Amino acid sequence: MKIAVLGGDGFVGWPTSLHLSDQGHEVHILDNLSRRWIDTELGVQSLTPMDSIQERTRVWHEVTGRRIHFHLLDLARDYDLLKGWLAEHKPDAIVHFAEQRAAPYSMKSDRHKNYTVNNNVNATHNLLNALVETGIDAHLVHLGTMGVYGYSTIGAAIPEGYLPVGIETMSGDTVTQEILYPSNPGSIYHMTKCLDQLLFAFYAKNDGLRITDLHQGIVWGTHTEQTRRHEQLINRFDYDGDYGTVLNRFLIQAAIGYPLTVHGTGGQTRAFIHIQDSVRCIDIALQNAPKAGEKVKIFNQMTETHRVRDLAEMVGKIAGAKVSYLPNPRKEAAENDLVVKNEQFLALGLNPITLKEGLLGEVIDVAKKYAYRVDRSRVPAVSAWTKDIARTIDRDPEGKRLKSVS
Amino acid sequence: MKIAVLGGDGFVGWPTSLHLSDQGHEVHILDNLSRRWIDTELGVQSLTPMDSIQERTRVWHEVTGRRIHFHLLDLARDYDLLKGWLAEHKPDAIVHFAEQRAAPYSMKSDRHKNYTVNNNVNATHNLLNALVETGIDAHLVHLGTMGVYGYSTIGAAIPEGYLPVGIETMSGDTVTQEILYPSNPGSIYHMTKCLDQLLFAFYAKNDGLRITDLHQGIVWGTHTEQTRRHEQLINRFDYDGDYGTVLNRFLIQAAIGYPLTVHGTGGQTRAFIHIQDSVRCIDIALQNAPKAGEKVKIFNQMTETHRVRDLAEMVGKIAGAKVSYLPNPRKEAAENDLVVKNEQFLALGLNPITLKEGLLGEVIDVAKKYAYRVDRSRVPAVSAWTKDIARTIDRDPEGKRLKSVS
Ligand SMILES: NC(=O)c1ccc[n+]([C@@H]2O[C@H](COP(=O)([O-])OP(=O)(O)OC[C@H]3O[C@@H](n4cnc5c(N)ncnc54)[C@H](O)[C@@H]3O)[C@@H](O)[C@H]2O)c1
Ligand SMILES: NC(=O)c1ccc[n+]([C@@H]2O[C@H](COP(=O)([O-])OP(=O)(O)OC[C@H]3O[C@@H](n4cnc5c(N)ncnc54)[C@H](O)[C@@H]3O)[C@@H](O)[C@H]2O)c1
């Protein structure tokens, strides 16, 4: 297949591109490299030393003889270029990672809120619009988030995208209709993924586009089979307060002897998946495209759930670190349950890597190995969900005064 | 109160501004006049001779001694100007009409789809974002549409915004949760209003913004008490295939001896409200603001429902016109029921103007009076929902070949 990987320079996009290229697909990365620019804006960098995309694809070719093509393109701003690119290359499938993906970054300031809404809504809508306009019948696989469901506290299992609902008719009967699981986003970032869902539903219905939406949990880990093949193929690893996701942050905190920062009670339950499994799921999704006219296929892409405080303890035990409880910069329920159905991927052959088996390797191979590159001042989470909350998170766990970066 | 009317130069915004000014409120219209530009783009004009906004506000002052202030501002593009304006003027309430509001226009071409998504999402999001940033606690009243619900064919009554849903928990109990009524938009335009809903829910939850969303039916009629006071205060009246709404189109078709154009079987049931009632509802909503921390207040703003073919017959009978059935440019169910709850406005004192009493006056006072200004070539609906459909709507009811304007 000819596959376009939008956002293929990112944390999940890069190993996905390598994996698909390794399978023999013709892979084209389209990326505006905005994520690298945001590193510059925030004054942070990947824990792992990450080369330019041009250099990484060169090394991949050297190691494997395979080519990954790179095209610098802003999906949100360059509608005409995108349309032209699609018309020229006619991909069979498209994997769409190209969005601003950090909830804290999306809540940093009014400018960041606007940027996230603009970038994400336009990237997705331009893509859908251009597919219809060019008449290209590519299967679109999008990376969504478990966060579209919000975090309910009623203890119901989250189905894969759709919920059957009984609606009472005028004649008194109850008719069951399947609806998109009601969304309840916890940040501007998460909200853009809820907007995406509505866009997908509309374009599938009106134009027969074939779309798969992967509601992904928090990705952890660094290496996949392909990134291990050469030091310069290494994946990015974010640990800062905005882009670092909770488990990767604990790992690096443990490695540098920083307290593991739990926000609030740590009673939040979250869903997780290893980067290698994430890549495999995308591959499986690509092999199971919906037909034209079918509704959007939705998978829950996660393999286990944990409470944040339990996770901190698990890492603390492996790495000998202590846990520090801080005020929560987010506005969210202090405690929530999370039971997620993921039967579809399991039925299609996914055999998950568990935290238990993978964690230790991650601590030794990645966190300890590159700990010398960590900037401690970038570890605290400084982006608050409201101005009132901002006033409560003015100290880091070591007692130092924090300054918001906005 | 000091009230900002965003989109106050439009069909509903203008009479609303006059009404609120007449009540003694200090009214500020913010509008980028994009609707006038779209008239130019499409080569159409209001049936009624409509003066510039500057001239209309001057006449209003002459007639009543009251001032309506006008500010040229693009909500979607001028975030910083908007923020500055809010910080300076600190309105007590904001009525938000400022969106691209024609479904056919939103489906005209890829450019029009992008424009509609961009304009509407950014207008609404910029406004919410700026309210939080400036800390201004204004009550925001937004004009949404009945179209967010989609047109169900199961015959259930549409509640006012929220639907109680039973969700089964892990322990086997069923817990009832109130969700936003599942959206099912029929066009890109309608979809933007569904996106708006999610934005409102988020900002009400996260930031305590006080928001009322009015899910409005199709507005018909031209005059309100205030627009009648001077010939130059007259409201706009759209009759073209993109902006003309179904009833107003029938009226003008009847007045010029053009067949009444029913698309498909005419079995679509739609909700209606007279412009005078629309203005009153907005006034009522302004007087019943939700409290901070309350969920978004949602009203169904409509007074009666009719099948399109029944409506055509009704107008045909009054005005002696014949009905012509044409292929439908929209992708939608051929027939649907529509039962809408609107108890909230009725309980708050709304006393609706019915089609039966108002129609004849509209035919004589407006349609016949200005029929000489009609451009017949602009009457057919030419914007198709898909490229396949476009090929089926190539003739007008008089048998002439149509050209799409995109
Ligand atoms: N990392 C996670 O834990 C996680 C969890 C759930 C969902 N996801 C989703 O998976 C996707 C990928 O996540 P990631 O962690 O790899 O993010 P990332 O930020 O590392 O990668 C996103 C890539 O998209 C590019 N991009 C952004 N906007 C673009 C635009 N307008 N035009 C072109 N390129 C653009 C960026 O430059 C970057 O290379 C995202 O959509 C994210 O929401 C990630
Ligand atoms: N007319 C109807 O039948 C109807 C039915 C249901 C809902 N509504 C809703 O009511 C609202 C008003 O409808 P209308 O019929 O008066 O529409 P309209 O097009 O006549 O008026 C909209 C006004 O908003 C302005 N505007 C648009 N984008 C703007 C921007 N970015 N910045 C500043 N101003 C901008 C336009 O110039 C115009 O004056 C709309 O939001 C519409 O969706 C209308």
Coordinates of N, CA and C in Angstrom, one line a residue, chain A residues 236-364:
Chain A
R236 N 11.4 10.0 20.0 CA 11.4 11.1 21.0 C 10.8 10.7 22.3
F237 N 11.2 11.4 23.4 CA 10.7 11.0 24.7 C 10.5 12.4 25.4
D238 N 9.3 12.7 25.7 CA 9.0 14.0 26.3 C 8.8 13.8 27.8
Y239 N 9.4 14.7 28.6 CA 9.3 14.6 30.0 C 8.9 15.9 30.7
D240 N 8.8 16.9 29.9 CA 8.4 18.2 30.5 C 7.0 18.3 31.0
G241 N 6.7 19.3 31.7 CA 5.3 19.5 32.3 C 4.2 19.6 31.3
D242 N 4.5 20.0 30.1 CA 3.4 20.1 29.1 C 3.2 18.8 28.3
Y243 N 4.3 18.3 27.7 CA 4.2 17.2 26.8 C 4.5 15.9 27.4
G244 N 5.2 15.8 28.5 CA 5.5 14.6 29.1 C 4.2 13.9 29.6
T245 N 4.0 12.7 29.3 CA 2.8 12.0 29.8 C 3.1 11.3 31.1
V246 N 2.1 11.0 31.9 CA 2.3 10.7 33.3 C 3.4 9.6 33.5
L247 N 3.3 8.5 32.8 CA 4.2 7.4 33.2 C 5.6 7.8 32.7
N248 N 5.8 8.3 31.6 CA 7.2 8.7 31.1 C 7.8 9.8 32.1
R249 N 6.9 10.6 32.6 CA 7.4 11.6 33.6 C 7.9 10.9 34.9
F250 N 7.1 9.9 35.4 CA 7.6 9.2 36.6 C 8.9 8.5 36.3
L251 N 9.1 8.0 35.2 CA 10.3 7.2 34.9 C 11.5 8.2 34.9
I252 N 11.4 9.3 34.3 CA 12.5 10.2 34.3 C 12.7 10.9 35.7
Q253 N 11.6 11.2 36.4 CA 11.7 11.7 37.7 C 12.5 10.7 38.6
A254 N 12.1 9.4 38.5 CA 12.8 8.4 39.2 C 14.3 8.4 38.9
A255 N 14.6 8.5 37.6 CA 16.0 8.4 37.1 C 16.9 9.5 37.6
I256 N 16.3 10.7 37.8 CA 17.1 11.8 38.3 C 17.0 12.1 39.7
G257 N 16.3 11.3 40.5 CA 16.1 11.5 41.9 C 15.2 12.6 42.2
Y258 N 14.2 12.9 41.4 CA 13.2 13.9 41.6 C 12.0 13.2 42.2
P259 N 11.3 13.9 43.1 CA 10.1 13.2 43.6 C 9.1 12.9 42.5
L260 N 8.4 11.8 42.6 CA 7.4 11.5 41.6 C 6.2 12.4 41.8
T261 N 5.8 13.2 40.9 CA 4.8 14.3 41.1 C 3.4 13.8 40.8
V262 N 2.7 13.6 41.9 CA 1.3 13.2 41.7 C 0.4 14.4 42.0
H263 N -0.5 14.7 41.1 CA -1.4 15.9 41.2 C -2.7 15.5 41.8
G264 N -3.0 16.3 42.9 CA -4.3 15.9 43.6 C -4.1 14.7 44.4
T265 N -5.1 13.9 44.5 CA -5.0 12.6 45.3 C -4.3 11.5 44.5
G266 N -4.2 11.7 43.2 CA -3.7 10.6 42.4 C -4.8 9.5 42.2
G267 N -6.0 9.9 42.5 CA -7.1 8.9 42.4 C -7.6 8.8 40.9
Q268 N -7.1 9.6 40.0 CA -7.5 9.6 38.6 C -7.0 8.2 38.0
T269 N -8.0 7.5 37.4 CA -7.6 6.3 36.7 C -7.4 6.6 35.2
R270 N -6.4 6.1 34.7 CA -6.1 6.4 33.3 C -5.8 5.1 32.5
A271 N -6.0 5.1 31.2 CA -5.7 4.0 30.4 C -4.4 4.1 29.7
F272 N -3.7 3.0 29.5 CA -2.3 3.0 29.0 C -2.1 2.0 27.9
I273 N -1.1 2.3 27.1 CA -0.7 1.4 26.0 C 0.8 1.6 25.7
H274 N 1.5 0.5 25.4 CA 2.9 0.7 25.1 C 3.1 1.1 23.6
I275 N 4.1 1.9 23.4 CA 4.3 2.4 22.0 C 4.3 1.3 21.0
Q276 N 4.9 0.2 21.3 CA 5.0 -0.9 20.4 C 3.6 -1.5 20.0
D277 N 2.8 -1.5 21.1 CA 1.4 -2.0 20.8 C 0.6 -0.9 20.1
S278 N 0.8 0.3 20.3 CA 0.2 1.4 19.6 C 0.4 1.2 18.1
V279 N 1.7 1.0 17.8 CA 2.1 0.8 16.4 C 1.4 -0.4 15.8
R280 N 1.3 -1.5 16.5 CA 0.7 -2.7 16.0 C -0.8 -2.5 15.8
C281 N -1.4 -1.8 16.8 CA -2.9 -1.5 16.6 C -3.2 -0.7 15.3
I282 N -2.3 0.2 15.0 CA -2.5 1.0 13.8 C -2.4 0.1 12.6
D283 N -1.5 -0.8 12.6 CA -1.3 -1.7 11.5 C -2.6 -2.6 11.4
I284 N -3.0 -3.1 12.5 CA -4.3 -3.9 12.5 C -5.4 -3.1 12.0
A285 N -5.6 -1.9 12.4 CA -6.7 -1.0 11.9 C -6.6 -0.9 10.4
L286 N -5.4 -0.7 9.9 CA -5.2 -0.5 8.5 C -5.6 -1.7 7.7
Q287 N -5.5 -2.9 8.3 CA -5.9 -4.1 7.6 C -7.4 -4.4 7.7
N288 N -8.1 -3.6 8.5 CA -9.5 -3.8 8.7 C -10.4 -2.6 8.4
A289 N -10.2 -2.1 7.3 CA -10.9 -0.8 6.9 C -12.4 -1.0 6.8
P290 N -13.2 0.0 7.2 CA -14.6 -0.1 7.0 C -14.9 0.1 5.5
K291 N -16.1 -0.3 5.1 CA -16.5 -0.2 3.7 C -17.2 1.2 3.5
A292 N -17.2 1.7 2.3 CA -17.9 3.0 2.0 C -19.3 2.9 2.5
G293 N -19.8 4.0 3.1 CA -21.2 4.0 3.6 C -21.3 3.4 5.0
E294 N -20.3 2.7 5.5 CA -20.3 2.2 6.8 C -20.1 3.3 7.8
K295 N -20.6 3.2 9.0 CA -20.3 4.3 10.0 C -18.8 4.2 10.4
V296 N -18.3 5.3 11.0 CA -17.0 5.3 11.5 C -16.7 4.2 12.4
K297 N -15.6 3.5 12.1 CA -15.2 2.3 13.0 C -14.4 2.9 14.2
I298 N -14.8 2.6 15.3 CA -14.1 3.1 16.5 C -13.5 2.0 17.4
F299 N -12.2 2.1 17.6 CA -11.6 1.1 18.5 C -11.1 1.9 19.8
N300 N -11.2 1.2 20.9 CA -10.4 1.7 22.1 C -9.0 1.1 22.1
Q301 N -8.1 2.0 21.9 CA -6.7 1.5 21.7 C -5.9 1.7 23.1
M302 N -6.1 0.8 23.9 CA -5.4 0.8 25.3 C -5.3 -0.7 25.7
T303 N -4.5 -0.9 26.7 CA -4.3 -2.3 27.1 C -4.5 -2.5 28.6
E304 N -4.3 -1.5 29.4 CA -4.5 -1.6 30.9 C -4.9 -0.2 31.5
T305 N -5.5 -0.3 32.6 CA -5.8 1.0 33.3 C -5.2 1.0 34.7
H306 N -4.8 2.1 35.2 CA -4.2 2.2 36.5 C -4.6 3.6 37.1
R307 N -4.7 3.6 38.5 CA -4.8 4.8 39.2 C -3.4 5.5 39.2
V308 N -3.4 6.8 39.1 CA -2.1 7.5 39.0 C -1.2 7.2 40.2
R309 N -1.8 7.2 41.4 CA -1.0 7.0 42.6 C -0.5 5.6 42.7
D310 N -1.2 4.6 42.1 CA -0.7 3.2 42.1 C 0.5 3.1 41.2
L311 N 0.4 3.8 40.1 CA 1.5 3.9 39.1 C 2.7 4.5 39.7
A312 N 2.6 5.6 40.4 CA 3.7 6.2 41.1 C 4.4 5.3 42.0
E313 N 3.5 4.5 42.8 CA 4.1 3.6 43.7 C 4.9 2.5 43.0
M314 N 4.3 2.0 41.9 CA 4.9 0.9 41.1 C 6.3 1.3 40.7
V315 N 6.4 2.5 40.1 CA 7.6 3.1 39.6 C 8.6 3.3 40.8
G316 N 8.0 3.9 41.8 CA 8.8 4.2 43.0 C 9.5 3.0 43.5
K317 N 8.8 1.9 43.5 CA 9.3 0.6 44.1 C 10.4 0.1 43.2
I318 N 10.2 0.1 41.9 CA 11.2 -0.4 41.0 C 12.5 0.4 41.0
A319 N 12.3 1.7 41.1 CA 13.4 2.7 41.0 C 13.9 3.3 42.3
G320 N 13.2 3.0 43.3 CA 13.6 3.6 44.6 C 13.4 5.1 44.7
A321 N 12.2 5.5 44.3 CA 11.9 7.0 44.4 C 10.8 7.2 45.3
K322 N 10.7 8.5 45.9 CA 9.5 8.8 46.7 C 8.5 9.6 45.9
V323 N 7.3 9.5 46.5 CA 6.2 10.2 45.8 C 5.8 11.5 46.4
S324 N 5.5 12.5 45.7 CA 5.2 13.8 46.2 C 3.8 14.3 45.7
Y325 N 2.9 14.6 46.6 CA 1.6 15.0 46.2 C 1.5 16.5 46.1
L326 N 1.0 17.0 45.0 CA 1.0 18.4 44.7 C -0.4 18.8 44.3
P327 N -0.7 20.1 44.4 CA -2.0 20.6 44.0 C -2.2 20.3 42.5
N328 N -3.4 20.0 42.1 CA -3.7 19.6 40.7 C -3.9 20.8 39.8
P329 N -3.1 21.0 38.8 CA -3.3 22.1 37.9 C -4.5 22.0 37.0
R330 N -5.1 20.7 36.9 CA -6.2 20.5 36.1 C -7.5 20.6 36.9
K331 N -8.6 20.9 36.2 CA -9.9 20.9 36.8 C -10.5 19.6 36.5
E332 N -10.6 18.7 37.4 CA -11.1 17.3 37.1 C -11.6 16.7 38.4
A333 N -12.3 15.6 38.3 CA -12.8 14.9 39.5 C -11.5 14.3 40.2
A334 N -11.5 14.4 41.5 CA -10.3 13.9 42.3 C -10.2 12.4 42.1
E335 N -11.2 11.6 42.0 CA -11.2 10.2 41.8 C -12.1 9.8 40.7
N336 N -11.7 8.8 39.9 CA -12.6 8.2 39.0 C -12.3 6.8 38.7
D337 N -13.3 6.0 38.3 CA -13.0 4.7 37.9 C -12.9 4.7 36.4
L338 N -12.4 3.7 35.8 CA -12.2 3.6 34.4 C -12.2 2.1 34.0
V339 N -13.2 1.7 33.3 CA -13.2 0.3 32.8 C -13.5 0.5 31.3
V340 N -12.6 0.0 30.5 CA -12.6 0.2 29.1 C -12.7 -1.1 28.3
K341 N -13.6 -1.1 27.4 CA -13.7 -2.3 26.5 C -12.7 -2.2 25.4
N342 N -11.9 -3.2 25.2 CA -11.0 -3.2 24.1 C -11.0 -4.6 23.4
E343 N -12.2 -5.2 23.3 CA -12.2 -6.5 22.7 C -11.9 -6.6 21.2
Q344 N -12.1 -5.5 20.5 CA -11.9 -5.5 19.1 C -10.5 -5.8 18.7
F345 N -9.5 -5.1 19.3 CA -8.1 -5.3 19.0 C -7.7 -6.7 19.5
L346 N -8.1 -7.1 20.7 CA -7.7 -8.4 21.2 C -8.2 -9.5 20.2
A347 N -9.4 -9.3 19.8 CA -10.0 -10.3 18.8 C -9.2 -10.4 17.5
L348 N -8.6 -9.2 17.2 CA -7.8 -9.1 15.9 C -6.4 -9.5 16.1
G349 N -6.0 -10.0 17.3 CA -4.7 -10.6 17.5 C -3.7 -9.8 18.3
L350 N -4.1 -8.7 18.9 CA -3.2 -7.9 19.7 C -2.8 -8.7 21.0
N351 N -1.5 -8.7 21.3 CA -1.1 -9.4 22.5 C -0.2 -8.5 23.3
P352 N -0.9 -7.8 24.2 CA -0.3 -6.6 24.8 C 1.0 -6.8 25.6
I353 N 1.8 -5.8 25.6 CA 3.0 -5.7 26.5 C 2.5 -5.0 27.8
T354 N 2.7 -5.7 28.9 CA 2.2 -5.1 30.1 C 3.2 -4.2 30.8
L355 N 2.7 -3.3 31.6 CA 3.6 -2.4 32.4 C 4.6 -3.2 33.2
K356 N 4.1 -4.3 33.8 CA 4.9 -5.1 34.6 C 6.2 -5.6 33.9
E357 N 6.0 -6.1 32.7 CA 7.2 -6.6 32.0 C 8.1 -5.5 31.4
G358 N 7.4 -4.4 31.0 CA 8.2 -3.4 30.2 C 8.8 -2.3 31.0
L359 N 8.3 -2.1 32.2 CA 8.7 -0.9 33.0 C 10.2 -0.9 33.3
L360 N 10.7 -2.0 33.8 CA 12.1 -2.0 34.2 C 13.1 -1.7 33.1
G361 N 12.8 -2.3 32.0 CA 13.7 -2.1 30.8 C 13.7 -0.6 30.4
E362 N 12.5 0.0 30.5 CA 12.4 1.4 30.2 C 13.2 2.3 31.1
V363 N 13.2 2.0 32.4 CA 14.0 2.7 33.4 C 15.5 2.6 33.1
I364 N 15.9 1.4 32.8 CA 17.4 1.2 32.6 C 17.8 1.7 31.2

